[in-house]
mmCIF file of C-alpha atoms in Angstrom:
data_model
loop_
_atom_site.group_PDB
_atom_site.id
_atom_site.type_symbol
_atom_site.label_atom_id
_atom_site.label_comp_id
_atom_site.label_asym_id
_atom_site.label_seq_id
_atom_site.Cartn_x
_atom_site.Cartn_y
_atom_site.Cartn_z
ATOM 1 C CA UNK S 1 -16.982 -42.781 -41.753
ATOM 2 C CA UNK S 2 -15.233 -45.587 -39.920
ATOM 3 C CA UNK S 3 -11.453 -45.311 -39.642
ATOM 4 C CA UNK S 4 -9.955 -48.237 -37.733
ATOM 5 C CA UNK S 5 -13.114 -48.694 -35.626
ATOM 6 C CA UNK S 6 -13.531 -44.986 -34.819
ATOM 7 C CA UNK S 7 -16.431 -43.102 -36.424
ATOM 8 C CA UNK S 8 -15.336 -39.750 -37.859
ATOM 9 C CA UNK S 9 -17.698 -37.259 -39.485
ATOM 10 C CA UNK S 10 -16.738 -36.535 -43.064
ATOM 11 C CA UNK S 11 -17.821 -32.929 -43.389
ATOM 12 C CA UNK S 12 -16.540 -29.445 -44.118
ATOM 13 C CA UNK S 13 -16.198 -26.574 -41.670
ATOM 14 C CA UNK S 14 -19.054 -24.667 -43.289
ATOM 15 C CA UNK S 15 -21.434 -27.637 -43.226
ATOM 16 C CA UNK S 16 -20.492 -28.448 -39.643
ATOM 17 C CA UNK S 17 -21.173 -24.888 -38.471
ATOM 18 C CA UNK S 18 -24.517 -24.918 -40.279
ATOM 19 C CA UNK S 19 -25.414 -28.177 -38.546
ATOM 20 C CA UNK S 20 -24.318 -26.919 -35.115
ATOM 21 C CA UNK S 21 -26.323 -23.740 -35.604
ATOM 22 C CA UNK S 22 -29.405 -25.915 -36.081
ATOM 23 C CA UNK S 23 -28.525 -27.832 -32.923
ATOM 24 C CA UNK S 24 -28.631 -24.575 -30.959
ATOM 25 C CA UNK S 25 -31.804 -23.347 -32.636
ATOM 26 C CA UNK S 26 -33.579 -26.655 -31.990
ATOM 27 C CA UNK S 27 -32.388 -26.652 -28.367
ATOM 28 C CA UNK S 28 -30.633 -29.979 -28.754
ATOM 29 C CA UNK S 29 -27.346 -31.029 -27.151
ATOM 30 C CA UNK S 30 -24.148 -32.295 -28.774
ATOM 31 C CA UNK S 31 -20.563 -32.945 -27.750
ATOM 32 C CA UNK S 32 -18.093 -32.144 -30.520
ATOM 33 C CA UNK S 33 -14.431 -33.017 -30.505
ATOM 34 C CA UNK S 34 -11.535 -33.667 -32.875
ATOM 35 C CA UNK S 35 -9.342 -36.734 -33.197
ATOM 36 C CA UNK S 36 -5.737 -36.600 -34.368
ATOM 37 C CA UNK S 37 -3.640 -39.395 -35.826
ATOM 38 C CA UNK S 38 -1.615 -39.447 -32.611
ATOM 39 C CA UNK S 39 -4.735 -40.360 -30.632
ATOM 40 C CA UNK S 40 -4.730 -43.825 -32.201
ATOM 41 C CA UNK S 41 -1.382 -44.581 -30.589
ATOM 42 C CA UNK S 42 -2.472 -42.922 -27.372
ATOM 43 C CA UNK S 43 -5.196 -45.538 -26.887
ATOM 44 C CA UNK S 44 -2.424 -48.022 -26.049
ATOM 45 C CA UNK S 45 -1.400 -46.017 -22.993
ATOM 46 C CA UNK S 46 -4.863 -44.656 -22.093
ATOM 47 C CA UNK S 47 -7.419 -47.397 -22.886
ATOM 48 C CA UNK S 48 -10.172 -45.318 -21.236
ATOM 49 C CA UNK S 49 -9.870 -42.763 -24.050
ATOM 50 C CA UNK S 50 -10.951 -45.399 -26.568
ATOM 51 C CA UNK S 51 -14.327 -45.701 -24.838
ATOM 52 C CA UNK S 52 -14.603 -41.952 -24.352
ATOM 53 C CA UNK S 53 -13.981 -41.185 -28.024
ATOM 54 C CA UNK S 54 -16.639 -43.698 -29.049
ATOM 55 C CA UNK S 55 -19.203 -41.856 -26.898
ATOM 56 C CA UNK S 56 -18.585 -38.369 -28.347
ATOM 57 C CA UNK S 57 -21.534 -37.292 -30.502
ATOM 58 C CA UNK S 58 -19.594 -35.660 -33.323
ATOM 59 C CA UNK S 59 -15.942 -36.536 -33.880
ATOM 60 C CA UNK S 60 -14.120 -34.621 -36.612
ATOM 61 C CA UNK S 61 -10.596 -34.667 -38.026
ATOM 62 C CA UNK S 62 -8.345 -32.652 -35.742
ATOM 63 C CA UNK S 63 -5.195 -32.646 -37.844
ATOM 64 C CA UNK S 64 -4.040 -33.161 -41.421
ATOM 65 C CA UNK S 65 -2.835 -36.641 -40.498
ATOM 66 C CA UNK S 66 -6.384 -38.024 -40.316
ATOM 67 C CA UNK S 67 -7.372 -37.324 -43.970
ATOM 68 C CA UNK S 68 -3.931 -38.596 -45.070
ATOM 69 C CA UNK S 69 -4.078 -41.918 -43.217
ATOM 70 C CA UNK S 70 -7.770 -42.334 -43.982
ATOM 71 C CA UNK S 71 -6.969 -42.182 -47.711
ATOM 72 C CA UNK S 72 -4.401 -44.956 -47.237
ATOM 73 C CA UNK S 73 -7.167 -47.180 -45.861
ATOM 74 C CA UNK S 74 -9.615 -46.221 -48.603
ATOM 75 C CA UNK S 75 -11.690 -44.020 -46.304
ATOM 76 C CA UNK S 76 -12.717 -40.555 -47.448
ATOM 77 C CA UNK S 77 -12.291 -37.714 -44.937
ATOM 78 C CA UNK S 78 -12.743 -34.507 -46.926
ATOM 79 C CA UNK S 79 -10.795 -32.100 -44.743
ATOM 80 C CA UNK S 80 -9.357 -31.511 -41.332
ATOM 81 C CA UNK S 81 -11.346 -29.133 -39.187
ATOM 82 C CA UNK S 82 -9.345 -28.674 -35.993
ATOM 83 C CA UNK S 83 -10.594 -27.483 -32.635
ATOM 84 C CA UNK S 84 -8.989 -24.034 -32.846
ATOM 85 C CA UNK S 85 -10.607 -23.440 -36.239
ATOM 86 C CA UNK S 86 -13.888 -24.690 -34.836
ATOM 87 C CA UNK S 87 -13.662 -22.313 -31.873
ATOM 88 C CA UNK S 88 -13.163 -19.264 -34.110
ATOM 89 C CA UNK S 89 -15.960 -20.391 -36.436
ATOM 90 C CA UNK S 90 -18.312 -20.793 -33.470
ATOM 91 C CA UNK S 91 -17.402 -17.360 -32.130
ATOM 92 C CA UNK S 92 -18.357 -15.868 -35.497
ATOM 93 C CA UNK S 93 -21.598 -17.830 -35.422
ATOM 94 C CA UNK S 94 -22.334 -16.714 -31.859
ATOM 95 C CA UNK S 95 -21.692 -13.099 -32.819
ATOM 96 C CA UNK S 96 -24.076 -13.396 -35.767
ATOM 97 C CA UNK S 97 -26.924 -14.798 -33.661
ATOM 98 C CA UNK S 98 -26.127 -13.266 -30.237
ATOM 99 C CA UNK S 99 -25.550 -16.670 -28.661
ATOM 100 C CA UNK S 100 -24.284 -17.178 -25.111
ATOM 101 C CA UNK S 101 -20.717 -18.437 -24.827
ATOM 102 C CA UNK S 102 -18.911 -19.710 -21.728
ATOM 103 C CA UNK S 103 -15.181 -20.407 -21.395
ATOM 104 C CA UNK S 104 -14.208 -23.212 -19.022
ATOM 105 C CA UNK S 105 -10.454 -23.668 -18.770
ATOM 106 C CA UNK S 106 -6.951 -22.183 -18.388
ATOM 107 C CA UNK S 107 -6.029 -20.116 -15.324
ATOM 108 C CA UNK S 108 -8.040 -17.135 -14.116
ATOM 109 C CA UNK S 109 -5.857 -14.586 -15.910
ATOM 110 C CA UNK S 110 -5.928 -16.331 -19.286
ATOM 111 C CA UNK S 111 -9.644 -17.049 -18.977
ATOM 112 C CA UNK S 112 -10.376 -13.406 -18.186
ATOM 113 C CA UNK S 113 -8.139 -12.147 -21.004
ATOM 114 C CA UNK S 114 -9.800 -14.510 -23.464
ATOM 115 C CA UNK S 115 -13.226 -13.236 -22.436
ATOM 116 C CA UNK S 116 -12.058 -9.641 -22.846
ATOM 117 C CA UNK S 117 -10.709 -10.365 -26.341
ATOM 118 C CA UNK S 118 -13.967 -12.028 -27.347
ATOM 119 C CA UNK S 119 -15.912 -9.017 -26.016
ATOM 120 C CA UNK S 120 -13.764 -6.616 -28.033
ATOM 121 C CA UNK S 121 -13.915 -8.598 -31.280
ATOM 122 C CA UNK S 122 -17.442 -9.991 -31.135
ATOM 123 C CA UNK S 123 -19.704 -7.354 -29.645
ATOM 124 C CA UNK S 124 -22.933 -9.328 -30.094
ATOM 125 C CA UNK S 125 -21.847 -12.394 -28.128
ATOM 126 C CA UNK S 126 -23.400 -12.800 -24.699
ATOM 127 C CA UNK S 127 -20.380 -13.749 -22.622
ATOM 128 C CA UNK S 128 -20.949 -15.828 -19.495
ATOM 129 C CA UNK S 129 -18.715 -15.684 -16.462
ATOM 130 C CA UNK S 130 -15.707 -17.914 -17.131
ATOM 131 C CA UNK S 131 -14.483 -20.827 -15.018
ATOM 132 C CA UNK S 132 -10.793 -21.636 -14.653
ATOM 133 C CA UNK S 133 -9.644 -25.137 -15.528
ATOM 134 C CA UNK S 134 -7.846 -26.028 -12.310
ATOM 135 C CA UNK S 135 -10.171 -28.016 -10.075
ATOM 136 C CA UNK S 136 -10.521 -31.119 -7.947
ATOM 137 C CA UNK S 137 -13.166 -33.831 -8.102
ATOM 138 C CA UNK S 138 -15.055 -32.257 -5.198
ATOM 139 C CA UNK S 139 -15.327 -28.966 -7.151
ATOM 140 C CA UNK S 140 -17.303 -30.529 -9.994
ATOM 141 C CA UNK S 141 -20.832 -30.149 -8.511
ATOM 142 C CA UNK S 142 -20.220 -26.403 -8.123
ATOM 143 C CA UNK S 143 -18.802 -26.183 -11.656
ATOM 144 C CA UNK S 144 -21.887 -27.907 -13.045
ATOM 145 C CA UNK S 145 -24.151 -25.582 -11.054
ATOM 146 C CA UNK S 146 -22.304 -22.518 -12.379
ATOM 147 C CA UNK S 147 -22.574 -23.729 -15.961
ATOM 148 C CA UNK S 148 -26.261 -24.548 -15.576
ATOM 149 C CA UNK S 149 -26.981 -21.162 -14.008
ATOM 150 C CA UNK S 150 -25.504 -19.440 -17.058
ATOM 151 C CA UNK S 151 -27.023 -22.004 -19.479
ATOM 152 C CA UNK S 152 -24.666 -21.239 -22.382
ATOM 153 C CA UNK S 153 -25.453 -22.051 -25.986
ATOM 154 C CA UNK S 154 -21.781 -22.883 -26.487
ATOM 155 C CA UNK S 155 -19.520 -24.248 -23.733
ATOM 156 C CA UNK S 156 -15.852 -24.213 -24.756
ATOM 157 C CA UNK S 157 -13.621 -26.401 -22.570
ATOM 158 C CA UNK S 158 -10.017 -25.249 -22.787
ATOM 159 C CA UNK S 159 -8.354 -27.877 -20.597
ATOM 160 C CA UNK S 160 -5.565 -30.310 -21.428
ATOM 161 C CA UNK S 161 -6.155 -33.919 -22.415
ATOM 162 C CA UNK S 162 -7.617 -36.212 -21.107
ATOM 163 C CA UNK S 163 -9.531 -34.096 -18.571
ATOM 164 C CA UNK S 164 -11.550 -32.152 -21.137
ATOM 165 C CA UNK S 165 -12.678 -35.280 -23.004
ATOM 166 C CA UNK S 166 -13.664 -37.088 -19.817
ATOM 167 C CA UNK S 167 -15.531 -34.087 -18.390
ATOM 168 C CA UNK S 168 -17.448 -33.438 -21.623
ATOM 169 C CA UNK S 169 -18.641 -37.019 -21.983
ATOM 170 C CA UNK S 170 -19.167 -37.890 -18.332
ATOM 171 C CA UNK S 171 -21.231 -34.797 -17.477
ATOM 172 C CA UNK S 172 -22.861 -34.229 -20.856
ATOM 173 C CA UNK S 173 -26.374 -35.025 -19.649
ATOM 174 C CA UNK S 174 -25.965 -33.014 -16.433
ATOM 175 C CA UNK S 175 -24.886 -29.841 -18.239
ATOM 176 C CA UNK S 176 -27.393 -27.252 -19.420
ATOM 177 C CA UNK S 177 -25.363 -26.343 -22.510
ATOM 178 C CA UNK S 178 -26.337 -27.001 -26.102
ATOM 179 C CA UNK S 179 -22.850 -27.403 -27.587
ATOM 180 C CA UNK S 180 -20.091 -28.854 -25.406
ATOM 181 C CA UNK S 181 -16.802 -28.380 -27.241
ATOM 182 C CA UNK S 182 -13.415 -29.440 -25.793
ATOM 183 C CA UNK S 183 -10.869 -27.139 -27.481
ATOM 184 C CA UNK S 184 -7.647 -27.889 -25.598
ATOM 185 C CA UNK S 185 -5.176 -25.001 -25.721
ATOM 186 C CA UNK S 186 -7.371 -22.791 -27.910
ATOM 187 C CA UNK S 187 -7.726 -20.120 -25.198
ATOM 188 C CA UNK S 188 -3.932 -19.809 -25.124
ATOM 189 C CA UNK S 189 -4.001 -19.311 -28.891
ATOM 190 C CA UNK S 190 -6.746 -16.704 -28.543
ATOM 191 C CA UNK S 191 -4.740 -14.591 -26.081
ATOM 192 C CA UNK S 192 -1.473 -15.066 -27.984
ATOM 193 C CA UNK S 193 0.395 -17.315 -25.532
ATOM 194 C CA UNK S 194 0.618 -20.045 -28.177
ATOM 195 C CA UNK S 195 1.277 -19.288 -31.840
ATOM 196 C CA UNK S 196 -0.379 -21.170 -34.678
ATOM 197 C CA UNK S 197 1.523 -22.577 -37.687
ATOM 198 C CA UNK S 198 1.558 -20.478 -40.845
ATOM 199 C CA UNK S 199 -1.537 -20.955 -43.005
ATOM 200 C CA UNK S 200 0.498 -22.442 -45.831
ATOM 201 C CA UNK S 201 1.656 -25.300 -43.553
ATOM 202 C CA UNK S 202 -1.682 -26.178 -41.972
ATOM 203 C CA UNK S 203 -2.654 -28.623 -44.702
ATOM 204 C CA UNK S 204 0.280 -30.899 -43.936
ATOM 205 C CA UNK S 205 0.629 -32.875 -40.676
ATOM 206 C CA UNK S 206 3.295 -30.765 -38.953
ATOM 207 C CA UNK S 207 1.200 -28.727 -36.489
ATOM 208 C CA UNK S 208 2.352 -31.064 -33.718
ATOM 209 C CA UNK S 209 5.986 -30.129 -34.454
ATOM 210 C CA UNK S 210 5.182 -26.413 -34.266
ATOM 211 C CA UNK S 211 3.498 -26.926 -30.885
ATOM 212 C CA UNK S 212 6.391 -29.042 -29.612
ATOM 213 C CA UNK S 213 8.865 -26.286 -30.491
ATOM 214 C CA UNK S 214 6.917 -23.814 -28.348
ATOM 215 C CA UNK S 215 6.513 -26.082 -25.297
ATOM 216 C CA UNK S 216 9.157 -28.837 -25.589
ATOM 217 C CA UNK S 217 9.168 -30.001 -21.963
ATOM 218 C CA UNK S 218 5.405 -30.020 -21.491
ATOM 219 C CA UNK S 219 4.490 -31.465 -24.880
ATOM 220 C CA UNK S 220 7.312 -33.975 -25.424
ATOM 221 C CA UNK S 221 5.465 -37.040 -24.153
ATOM 222 C CA UNK S 222 1.844 -36.226 -25.132
ATOM 223 C CA UNK S 223 2.828 -35.127 -28.637
ATOM 224 C CA UNK S 224 6.176 -36.419 -29.846
ATOM 225 C CA UNK S 225 6.060 -39.902 -28.321
ATOM 226 C CA UNK S 226 2.511 -40.646 -29.462
ATOM 227 C CA UNK S 227 3.045 -39.100 -32.916
ATOM 228 C CA UNK S 228 6.098 -41.265 -33.570
ATOM 229 C CA UNK S 229 4.431 -44.349 -32.114
ATOM 230 C CA UNK S 230 1.317 -43.881 -34.251
ATOM 231 C CA UNK S 231 3.119 -42.878 -37.447
ATOM 232 C CA UNK S 232 5.899 -45.462 -37.467
ATOM 233 C CA UNK S 233 4.351 -48.393 -35.614
ATOM 234 C CA UNK S 234 0.550 -48.436 -35.317
ATOM 235 C CA UNK S 235 -0.494 -47.203 -38.770
ATOM 236 C CA UNK S 236 2.175 -49.133 -40.742
ATOM 237 C CA UNK S 237 1.209 -52.446 -39.127
ATOM 238 C CA UNK S 238 -2.519 -51.912 -39.638
ATOM 239 C CA UNK S 239 -1.936 -50.683 -43.187
ATOM 240 C CA UNK S 240 0.105 -53.808 -43.945
ATOM 241 C CA UNK S 241 -2.778 -55.971 -42.688
ATOM 242 C CA UNK S 242 -5.224 -53.954 -44.788
ATOM 243 C CA UNK S 243 -3.192 -54.120 -48.026
ATOM 244 C CA UNK S 244 -2.296 -57.810 -47.728
ATOM 245 C CA UNK S 245 -5.834 -58.836 -46.845
ATOM 246 C CA UNK S 246 -4.910 -60.189 -43.412
ATOM 247 C CA UNK S 247 -7.497 -57.804 -42.007
ATOM 248 C CA UNK S 248 -9.384 -55.743 -44.584
ATOM 249 C CA UNK S 249 -11.022 -53.493 -42.003
ATOM 250 C CA UNK S 250 -8.499 -53.239 -39.163
ATOM 251 C CA UNK S 251 -9.731 -52.231 -35.731
ATOM 252 C CA UNK S 252 -7.655 -50.187 -33.302
ATOM 253 C CA UNK S 253 -9.704 -51.705 -30.497
ATOM 254 C CA UNK S 254 -8.796 -55.216 -31.581
ATOM 255 C CA UNK S 255 -5.172 -54.215 -32.192
ATOM 256 C CA UNK S 256 -4.779 -53.067 -28.580
ATOM 257 C CA UNK S 257 -7.264 -55.607 -27.194
ATOM 258 C CA UNK S 258 -9.632 -52.856 -26.069
ATOM 259 C CA UNK S 259 -12.927 -54.287 -27.309
ATOM 260 C CA UNK S 260 -15.263 -55.467 -24.586
ATOM 261 C CA UNK S 261 -13.760 -53.080 -22.036
ATOM 262 C CA UNK S 262 -16.425 -50.398 -22.162
ATOM 263 C CA UNK S 263 -15.730 -47.144 -20.360
ATOM 264 C CA UNK S 264 -18.135 -46.591 -17.466
ATOM 265 C CA UNK S 265 -18.564 -42.850 -16.739
ATOM 266 C CA UNK S 266 -20.236 -43.588 -13.416
ATOM 267 C CA UNK S 267 -17.071 -45.235 -12.085
ATOM 268 C CA UNK S 268 -14.600 -42.864 -13.686
ATOM 269 C CA UNK S 269 -12.908 -40.042 -11.812
ATOM 270 C CA UNK S 270 -11.784 -36.831 -13.477
ATOM 271 C CA UNK S 271 -8.028 -36.711 -12.905
#
């Protein structure tokens, strides 16, 4: 479904996992990522992300803010899925079918610990050798070669934004992996370095606040600034245009004058 010029899959976690299982079985290839409400404001400061998000194969609701704002614009998004939830669902799926899983991201210690935890909890998963997420542009050919040597069914990219999004989309066709899933800080959640909000608060859009409280210095700008900008500036203006009929189907690309500036992966550098 189209929300402000961004196509978001209206699906449930169970249906998505069933679909992704078929992708693996049929030896297809898909990039899957989540979009949060804050991302709409982030496009103002990172116009390249607008083009990147439009090239992702399957874009789902990352936070509770997406279904909420979508409803305001008359767009139905059934539920938020979230990348951490998706990672745990895929690990269960991989354990059920003995799929190969590779972790690309975090530092060596966290990556190794995450692999060890997966091995202890999901004994049927075929775990590939992990790759840490700290690299330079010249390291990318070797990273691609390592991934292709292992040929994972599921490649989880646990790197901060916007590196994970850019890597997944730019090198999608070069990677011998069936599912390419940027999951952000999910490895840190897996090993216990980052705590998740209580289950009874996950249906309301406050996960960003919980994350900010744990890492205030690191997450102040990427989370708080963009959340406030999106919530109290971007969405209210576009909603006003929608309700008054000034623009019945508002476009975030038009709002920030991003249309016509297509992202070219061949000219883009991962940085």
